[in-house]
Amino acid sequence: MAIRSSKPSRKLSGHASHTQDSATQGLPGVFLRPIKLTMLGAGSGFTPRLLNDVLRIPGNQGGVIALVDIDLSRLRTMHKLIVKLVAKLGQEKKWKVVASPDRTQVLAGTDYIVNCIEVSGRECVRHDNDIPLKYGIDQCIGDTIGPGGLFKSLRTIPVFLAALRDCERLCPQAIVLNYTNPMAMMCTAAGRASSMSVVGLCHSVQGTSHLLAKYAGVPYEEMDWECAGINHLAWFTKLEHKGVDLYSDRLRKKFAADLAAAEAERAAGITSTDSADVKDWGESKPRAYQQVDLVRKDMCLHFGAFITESSGHLSEYLPYYRKSEAGRALLRQGYEGGSRFYATNWPDWRKQADARRLAMLKGTEPIDWARSWEYASWIIEAREKDSPFRIHGNVMNNHGGAGQLITNLAADACVEVACLIDGNGVHPTRHGALPRQMANVCTTNLGMFDLGAQSAIELSKEADIHALMLDPLTAAVCTPAQIKAMTLELFEAEKAYLPDYR
């Protein structure tokens, strides 16, 4: 994949090489200092694996891991678990692990902040999904887009911005790595309202690039690709193997055949296109149908490139697939597009994650993990070793004031582009223009993200109503009057968690 910036003096590592390096030596270079890493929302399911990745960085000099969570029970459990993990890896002499429910007690001196906060999700996920469903808006995940994603942003962004204000005062040089959804609105708000260096991290680019190599039947390390857009709507605008375009050579033919086979399955009555809740991950449940990932394949055929987000979640970003019988025919159960899938399952997943942590503490579940391809530890390693490394991150399109990274998307929007990491930090690279049809699909979502982020900054109900009027799926189903009524109903249902909106 081409990087559109000056070439670094050393070999640039990226997706293919870091997957291999994770089991071997890591990146070239050495740490010159101990570091301090603060986890906000440390009770998150991300925490054990992300910190395992950091502890497994070859040549790290240790330092301080600070855990912050307002849920004291989960904080105590995570503190014990991370202390155990540090000891298991034989690094207890290098690393000190501290915990506090008050971030201001531990932020000073922090070099890296990982944000994994969840704000009132358990209490509100039912409202986020069930109230819109009354109005005909059928969500599969509903945590980054649509009514569910918007109201999650309204609860979460003010808390995030308050944390960033504390960071500005106590550790202004820290890099903030955001994992919390809704990614685009979180990073947009941070870019507009904070001076902190914030990059949003999602694994959809890594995962989809590997999936495309599998679909094309080529070795991943031999595939040459470029990807840019917005979070969950980034496009693989270049996809080649040894100079041959994989779209025209094989993928378009494969996707057309898959869609034809899916239609045959539907005609034979062996596929689920209903919107019944599925209380299952969607992978282990026996199924009669074979054709999956149909929304992305259909979009690729009609718009010219493959998109990063999985088909079920992607269907919420678009007006085509969740309102008509023809559109729903391309959905499947679970993550493939099942109605209310996230709301049905998320409370149980949270309980299961808590149970797994307790099992890890008791020793009945192993904590022996290889280093993962999540970006956080690789960013830390690349910066501390000054070893150039490529990621895809969510950053402001006008990052650094040097012009737009994607020239035909809004300047003050959050975009997902290739970024170079080195000893000086995170350097987003200029992609240029997306093909017009792809840019305009992104733009249909950016209007909602623009007003959604701004409504959370200004605590404005009116801006929130206008944001939902611009949401592609919501606008495809409801009139403006219905959208306003639904938004006010959501505010009423969640008023205990949105006290400051006027």
XYZ file of C-alpha atoms in Angstrom:
502
model
C 0.000 0.000 0.000
C 1.428 3.341 -0.996
C 2.119 5.971 1.621
C 1.780 9.464 0.173
C 4.456 11.145 2.265
C 8.229 11.279 2.227
C 9.809 7.872 2.517
C 11.295 7.015 5.914
C 14.946 6.082 6.124
C 14.139 2.597 7.379
C 11.849 -0.075 5.998
C 8.253 0.876 6.713
C 6.422 -1.798 8.667
C 2.702 -2.263 8.332
C -0.111 -4.785 8.361
C 1.654 -7.730 6.752
C 4.981 -7.367 8.511
C 3.610 -6.577 11.931
C 1.416 -9.672 11.889
C 4.566 -11.726 11.336
C 6.697 -9.682 13.732
C 4.208 -10.103 16.570
C 5.393 -13.667 17.100
C 9.072 -12.802 16.725
C 11.142 -9.738 17.466
C 8.829 -6.742 17.167
C 9.982 -3.557 15.454
C 13.636 -2.511 15.086
C 15.126 -0.258 17.745
C 15.078 0.054 21.524
C 13.042 1.858 24.156
C 15.053 4.696 25.699
C 12.819 5.255 28.714
C 10.078 3.794 30.870
C 6.593 4.994 29.924
C 3.313 5.720 31.647
C 0.104 4.351 30.139
C -3.329 5.275 31.499
C -6.423 3.229 30.642
C -9.700 5.183 30.863
C -12.619 2.793 31.224
C -10.235 0.081 32.394
C -13.108 -2.301 33.130
C -13.531 -2.696 29.361
C -13.128 -6.038 27.673
C -10.317 -4.477 25.605
C -8.050 -3.899 28.600
C -6.469 -7.328 29.255
C -5.521 -7.983 25.642
C -4.324 -4.435 24.941
C -2.097 -4.458 28.009
C -0.872 -7.950 27.179
C 0.202 -6.498 23.815
C 2.082 -3.659 25.522
C 3.805 -5.979 27.976
C 4.935 -8.163 25.073
C 6.709 -5.322 23.241
C 10.307 -6.544 22.913
C 12.779 -4.331 24.735
C 10.245 -2.294 26.676
C 11.684 -0.525 29.707
C 8.561 -0.889 31.825
C 6.992 2.019 33.652
C 3.530 2.629 35.100
C 0.152 1.256 34.057
C -2.677 3.325 35.549
C -6.190 1.880 35.501
C -9.185 4.213 35.792
C -12.832 3.178 36.079
C -15.738 4.554 38.088
C -17.123 1.011 38.562
C -15.173 0.062 41.678
C -15.938 -3.644 41.469
C -14.709 -3.965 37.902
C -11.725 -1.747 38.675
C -10.639 -3.967 41.574
C -10.998 -7.083 39.448
C -9.040 -5.583 36.560
C -6.308 -4.320 38.885
C -5.773 -7.817 40.271
C -5.877 -9.338 36.788
C -3.300 -6.963 35.302
C -0.989 -7.441 38.303
C -1.284 -11.186 37.684
C -0.592 -10.736 33.967
C 2.509 -8.635 34.654
C 3.811 -11.307 37.028
C 3.026 -14.113 34.587
C 5.146 -12.391 31.959
C 7.976 -11.923 34.456
C 7.848 -8.118 34.332
C 6.838 -7.248 37.884
C 10.208 -5.567 38.493
C 9.713 -3.289 35.475
C 6.044 -2.350 35.679
C 4.023 -0.762 38.463
C 0.232 -1.125 38.241
C -1.971 1.440 39.991
C -5.734 1.936 39.994
C -8.068 4.805 40.837
C -11.684 5.791 40.169
C -10.439 9.406 39.887
C -8.459 10.032 36.708
C -7.011 13.284 38.028
C -5.074 11.273 40.600
C -3.118 9.340 37.947
C -3.014 11.363 34.707
C 0.048 13.464 35.537
C 3.073 12.284 33.589
C 1.076 10.023 31.280
C 2.590 9.382 27.848
C -0.258 7.341 26.334
C -3.959 7.328 27.143
C -6.187 4.508 25.917
C -9.855 5.466 26.017
C -12.331 2.580 26.356
C -15.126 4.237 28.344
C -18.754 3.068 28.171
C -21.339 5.577 29.422
C -24.692 4.211 30.607
C -24.797 1.628 27.838
C -26.327 -1.112 29.953
C -29.132 1.179 31.042
C -29.850 2.675 27.615
C -29.159 0.059 24.947
C -32.786 -1.111 25.048
C -34.105 2.435 24.526
C -31.570 3.085 21.750
C -33.010 0.181 19.763
C -36.629 -0.296 20.809
C -37.872 3.279 20.474
C -36.544 3.657 16.897
C -38.012 0.244 16.038
C -41.469 1.630 16.915
C -40.914 4.165 14.142
C -39.768 1.505 11.659
C -36.008 2.012 12.045
C -34.530 -1.457 12.308
C -30.957 -1.474 13.677
C -28.561 -4.419 13.824
C -25.797 -2.891 15.970
C -26.882 0.712 16.504
C -23.819 2.011 18.332
C -22.071 4.219 15.743
C -24.783 5.442 13.367
C -28.537 5.936 13.402
C -30.569 6.756 16.502
C -28.639 4.298 18.676
C -25.261 5.624 17.620
C -26.353 9.223 17.993
C -27.686 8.800 21.519
C -24.618 6.842 22.520
C -22.578 9.824 21.331
C -24.730 12.235 23.346
C -24.029 10.264 26.516
C -20.363 9.597 25.808
C -18.858 12.692 24.183
C -19.384 15.084 27.133
C -17.649 12.592 29.440
C -14.806 12.156 26.938
C -14.349 15.907 26.538
C -14.246 16.347 30.316
C -11.490 13.726 30.461
C -9.599 15.496 27.669
C -9.779 18.783 29.580
C -8.108 17.040 32.521
C -5.488 15.683 30.108
C -4.815 19.172 28.743
C -4.028 20.277 32.285
C -2.140 17.228 33.582
C -0.495 15.527 30.571
C -0.800 17.790 27.518
C 1.916 15.923 25.565
C 0.186 12.532 25.801
C -1.190 10.743 22.745
C -4.820 9.662 23.166
C -5.771 6.363 21.525
C -9.553 6.155 21.312
C -11.294 2.785 21.040
C -14.743 3.963 22.170
C -17.606 4.152 19.688
C -19.208 5.988 18.017
C -15.723 6.489 16.589
C -16.386 9.169 13.977
C -18.404 11.435 16.264
C -16.042 10.908 19.217
C -13.013 11.927 17.165
C -14.841 14.791 15.456
C -15.813 16.255 18.822
C -12.288 15.799 20.180
C -10.784 17.442 17.104
C -13.056 20.455 17.453
C -13.086 20.904 21.222
C -9.703 19.682 22.521
C -6.030 20.444 21.954
C -4.990 16.857 22.741
C -3.493 14.625 20.052
C -6.249 12.053 19.455
C -6.310 9.151 17.010
C -9.261 6.771 16.761
C -8.456 3.091 16.341
C -10.656 0.454 14.723
C -9.664 -2.994 13.485
C -11.939 -3.041 10.438
C -9.172 -2.101 7.988
C -6.852 -4.863 9.208
C -9.632 -7.438 9.296
C -11.098 -6.564 5.916
C -7.733 -6.460 4.158
C -7.067 -10.021 5.322
C -10.594 -11.044 4.284
C -10.089 -9.619 0.798
C -6.900 -11.638 0.368
C -8.923 -14.713 1.301
C -11.734 -13.816 -1.116
C -9.194 -13.246 -3.896
C -7.187 -16.362 -3.101
C -3.836 -14.553 -2.923
C -1.170 -14.445 -0.182
C -1.849 -11.466 2.058
C 1.779 -10.343 2.025
C 1.666 -10.084 -1.797
C -1.440 -7.898 -1.965
C -0.963 -4.184 -2.713
C -3.766 -1.973 -1.489
C -4.910 1.491 -0.483
C -7.853 2.292 1.759
C -9.431 5.599 2.782
C -12.778 7.105 3.717
C -14.501 7.432 7.070
C -14.784 4.946 9.900
C -16.827 1.899 8.815
C -17.139 3.471 5.360
C -13.558 3.334 4.140
C -13.005 2.042 0.613
C -10.291 -0.224 -0.776
C -9.656 2.022 -3.758
C -6.624 0.010 -4.848
C -6.460 -3.781 -4.626
C -3.787 -5.502 -6.684
C -1.690 -8.652 -6.793
C 1.564 -8.444 -8.740
C 0.236 -5.472 -10.670
C -3.091 -7.102 -11.567
C -6.303 -5.396 -10.428
C -8.090 -7.948 -8.249
C -11.505 -6.357 -8.724
C -11.584 -6.746 -12.496
C -9.533 -9.947 -12.518
C -11.667 -11.996 -10.131
C -13.547 -10.308 -7.285
C -16.390 -8.730 -9.252
C -17.095 -12.076 -10.913
C -16.958 -13.851 -7.563
C -19.261 -11.343 -5.864
C -21.802 -11.496 -8.705
C -21.818 -15.293 -8.452
C -22.232 -15.122 -4.661
C -25.204 -12.769 -4.974
C -26.810 -15.030 -7.575
C -26.319 -18.009 -5.261
C -27.867 -16.021 -2.414
C -30.931 -15.316 -4.532
C -31.198 -19.024 -5.303
C -31.035 -19.778 -1.570
C -33.778 -17.235 -0.920
C -35.964 -18.675 -3.681
C -35.497 -22.144 -2.197
C -36.585 -20.877 1.223
C -33.344 -21.833 2.984
C -32.233 -18.393 4.082
C -33.386 -16.204 6.937
C -34.466 -12.746 5.875
C -36.768 -12.022 8.793
C -35.961 -9.577 11.568
C -36.310 -11.892 14.548
C -33.909 -11.423 17.449
C -31.052 -13.906 17.497
C -29.491 -14.474 20.894
C -26.270 -15.873 19.540
C -22.973 -14.642 18.119
C -24.230 -15.731 14.725
C -21.232 -17.967 14.043
C -21.846 -21.213 15.921
C -25.586 -21.363 15.279
C -26.428 -24.001 12.632
C -27.708 -22.437 9.444
C -28.938 -23.694 6.119
C -27.617 -20.823 4.038
C -24.024 -20.467 2.824
C -23.879 -16.997 1.263
C -22.880 -14.189 3.634
C -21.336 -10.685 3.567
C -23.801 -9.796 0.843
C -24.248 -6.082 1.516
C -20.556 -5.374 1.007
C -20.442 -7.496 -2.124
C -23.495 -5.707 -3.525
C -22.022 -2.284 -2.726
C -18.753 -3.263 -4.370
C -20.527 -4.205 -7.590
C -22.535 -0.981 -7.675
C -20.013 1.559 -6.354
C -16.713 0.050 -7.470
C -14.808 -0.875 -4.303
C -15.090 -2.967 -1.152
C -15.944 -1.286 2.178
C -14.325 -1.943 5.543
C -17.319 -2.609 7.787
C -19.112 -5.958 8.033
C -22.344 -6.300 6.084
C -24.801 -6.238 8.979
C -23.397 -3.082 10.524
C -22.762 -1.480 7.128
C -26.432 -1.880 6.251
C -27.216 0.750 8.924
C -25.036 3.357 7.188
C -26.997 3.127 3.954
C -30.612 3.749 2.902
C -30.904 0.630 0.730
C -30.971 -2.542 2.800
C -33.114 -2.299 5.943
C -36.474 -0.965 4.774
C -37.610 -2.945 1.709
C -38.058 -6.634 1.052
C -35.478 -6.500 -1.734
C -32.916 -4.895 0.555
C -33.590 -7.219 3.483
C -33.089 -10.195 1.174
C -29.347 -9.489 1.422
C -29.341 -9.588 5.239
C -28.751 -12.631 7.388
C -28.971 -13.370 11.089
C -26.647 -12.133 13.811
C -23.805 -9.861 12.736
C -24.915 -10.308 9.142
C -27.848 -7.967 9.720
C -30.175 -9.425 12.340
C -32.634 -6.985 13.857
C -31.751 -5.690 17.321
C -28.817 -8.119 17.445
C -26.546 -5.909 19.549
C -29.251 -4.858 22.001
C -30.343 -8.465 22.464
C -26.866 -9.796 23.114
C -24.717 -7.006 24.558
C -25.923 -7.273 28.179
C -25.100 -10.992 28.163
C -21.726 -10.404 26.521
C -20.871 -7.978 29.304
C -21.783 -10.546 31.955
C -19.776 -13.198 30.135
C -16.749 -10.893 29.959
C -16.956 -10.265 33.703
C -17.201 -13.998 34.348
C -14.155 -14.652 32.162
C -12.101 -12.135 34.120
C -12.961 -13.847 37.378
C -12.044 -17.189 35.821
C -8.698 -15.724 34.742
C -8.050 -14.585 38.294
C -8.891 -18.037 39.623
C -6.670 -19.679 37.028
C -9.475 -21.650 35.372
C -9.137 -19.667 32.133
C -5.686 -19.074 30.622
C -4.197 -15.629 30.100
C -1.447 -16.796 27.773
C -2.083 -14.712 24.665
C 0.115 -13.902 21.705
C 0.488 -10.265 20.780
C -2.471 -9.128 18.685
C -2.802 -6.905 15.629
C -4.665 -4.192 17.566
C -2.833 -0.974 16.841
C -2.248 0.427 20.349
C 0.938 -1.447 21.253
C 2.396 -0.970 17.763
C 1.873 2.794 17.981
C 3.638 2.861 21.342
C 6.489 0.684 20.082
C 6.951 2.652 16.857
C 7.046 5.968 18.682
C 9.324 4.851 21.507
C 11.754 3.088 19.154
C 11.436 5.725 16.415
C 10.760 2.826 14.056
C 8.409 3.931 11.225
C 5.177 1.961 11.175
C 1.921 2.305 9.252
C -1.580 2.172 10.694
C -4.998 3.341 9.566
C -6.368 5.880 12.013
C -9.313 8.203 12.476
C -8.154 11.820 12.467
C -9.431 15.231 11.471
C -9.370 15.820 7.725
C -7.655 19.188 8.246
C -5.070 17.632 10.595
C -2.156 19.999 11.134
C -3.655 22.719 8.956
C -1.771 21.585 5.836
C -4.849 20.953 3.696
C -7.368 18.150 3.492
C -6.198 14.552 3.725
C -9.144 13.476 1.547
C -9.712 16.435 -0.716
C -13.374 15.842 -1.563
C -14.603 15.354 2.015
C -15.364 18.131 4.502
C -12.268 19.710 6.059
C -13.562 19.591 9.636
C -14.731 15.963 9.404
C -13.059 12.892 10.866
C -11.577 10.637 8.172
C -9.879 7.244 8.230
C -6.551 7.265 6.381
C -3.104 5.712 6.457
C -0.938 7.234 9.197
C 2.800 6.989 9.727
C 4.032 6.501 13.306
C 7.580 7.426 14.316
C 9.427 9.084 17.167
C 7.591 12.348 16.545
C 4.139 10.828 16.907
C 1.227 10.180 14.543
C 1.438 11.620 11.018
C -1.708 11.208 8.885
C -0.939 10.919 5.172
C -2.695 12.690 2.331
C -4.847 10.347 0.274
C -6.163 12.863 -2.238
C -9.626 12.505 -3.762
C -11.873 9.496 -3.448
C -13.841 8.484 -6.539
C -16.849 10.808 -6.530
C -19.488 8.172 -5.922
C -17.572 6.840 -2.901
C -16.947 10.313 -1.504
C -20.634 11.118 -1.741
C -21.662 7.947 0.093
C -19.335 9.102 2.879
C -20.798 12.602 2.718
C -24.316 11.297 3.368
C -23.039 10.150 6.768
C -20.798 13.128 7.503
C -23.763 15.484 7.768
C -25.153 13.389 10.596
C -21.722 13.087 12.254
C -21.160 16.838 11.949
C -24.371 17.775 13.731
C -24.193 14.832 16.133
C -20.742 15.799 17.372
C -21.705 19.458 17.552
C -24.899 18.688 19.473
C -22.803 16.875 22.087
C -20.322 19.764 22.298
C -23.086 22.363 22.634
C -25.521 20.103 24.555
C -28.174 21.038 21.986
C -31.369 19.038 21.479
C -32.162 20.989 18.318
C -28.851 20.027 16.686
C -29.492 16.423 17.677
C -32.903 16.436 15.986
C -31.348 17.852 12.830
C -28.588 15.239 12.981
C -31.111 12.392 12.882
C -32.968 14.073 10.040
C -29.746 13.649 8.036
C -29.079 10.040 9.020
C -29.419 7.989 5.795
C -31.426 5.071 7.185
C -33.622 7.196 9.449
C -34.399 9.639 6.646
C -35.252 6.757 4.314
C -37.931 5.532 6.725
C -39.361 8.525 8.616
C -40.672 12.011 7.916
C -39.047 15.004 9.639
C -42.003 15.210 12.029
C -41.621 11.544 12.964
C -37.881 11.963 13.459
C -38.438 14.894 15.799
C -41.032 12.954 17.795
C -38.734 9.922 18.049
C -35.773 12.044 19.139
C -37.783 13.720 21.889
C -39.078 10.325 23.011
C -35.491 9.065 23.263
C -34.503 12.139 25.273
C -37.390 11.501 27.647
C -36.507 7.810 28.080
C -32.831 8.611 28.730
C -33.221 11.914 30.574
C -31.456 10.592 33.677
C -28.315 10.126 31.563
C -28.641 13.325 29.491
C -29.363 15.931 32.163
C -27.620 18.914 30.568
C -29.167 18.949 27.098
C -31.456 21.855 26.373
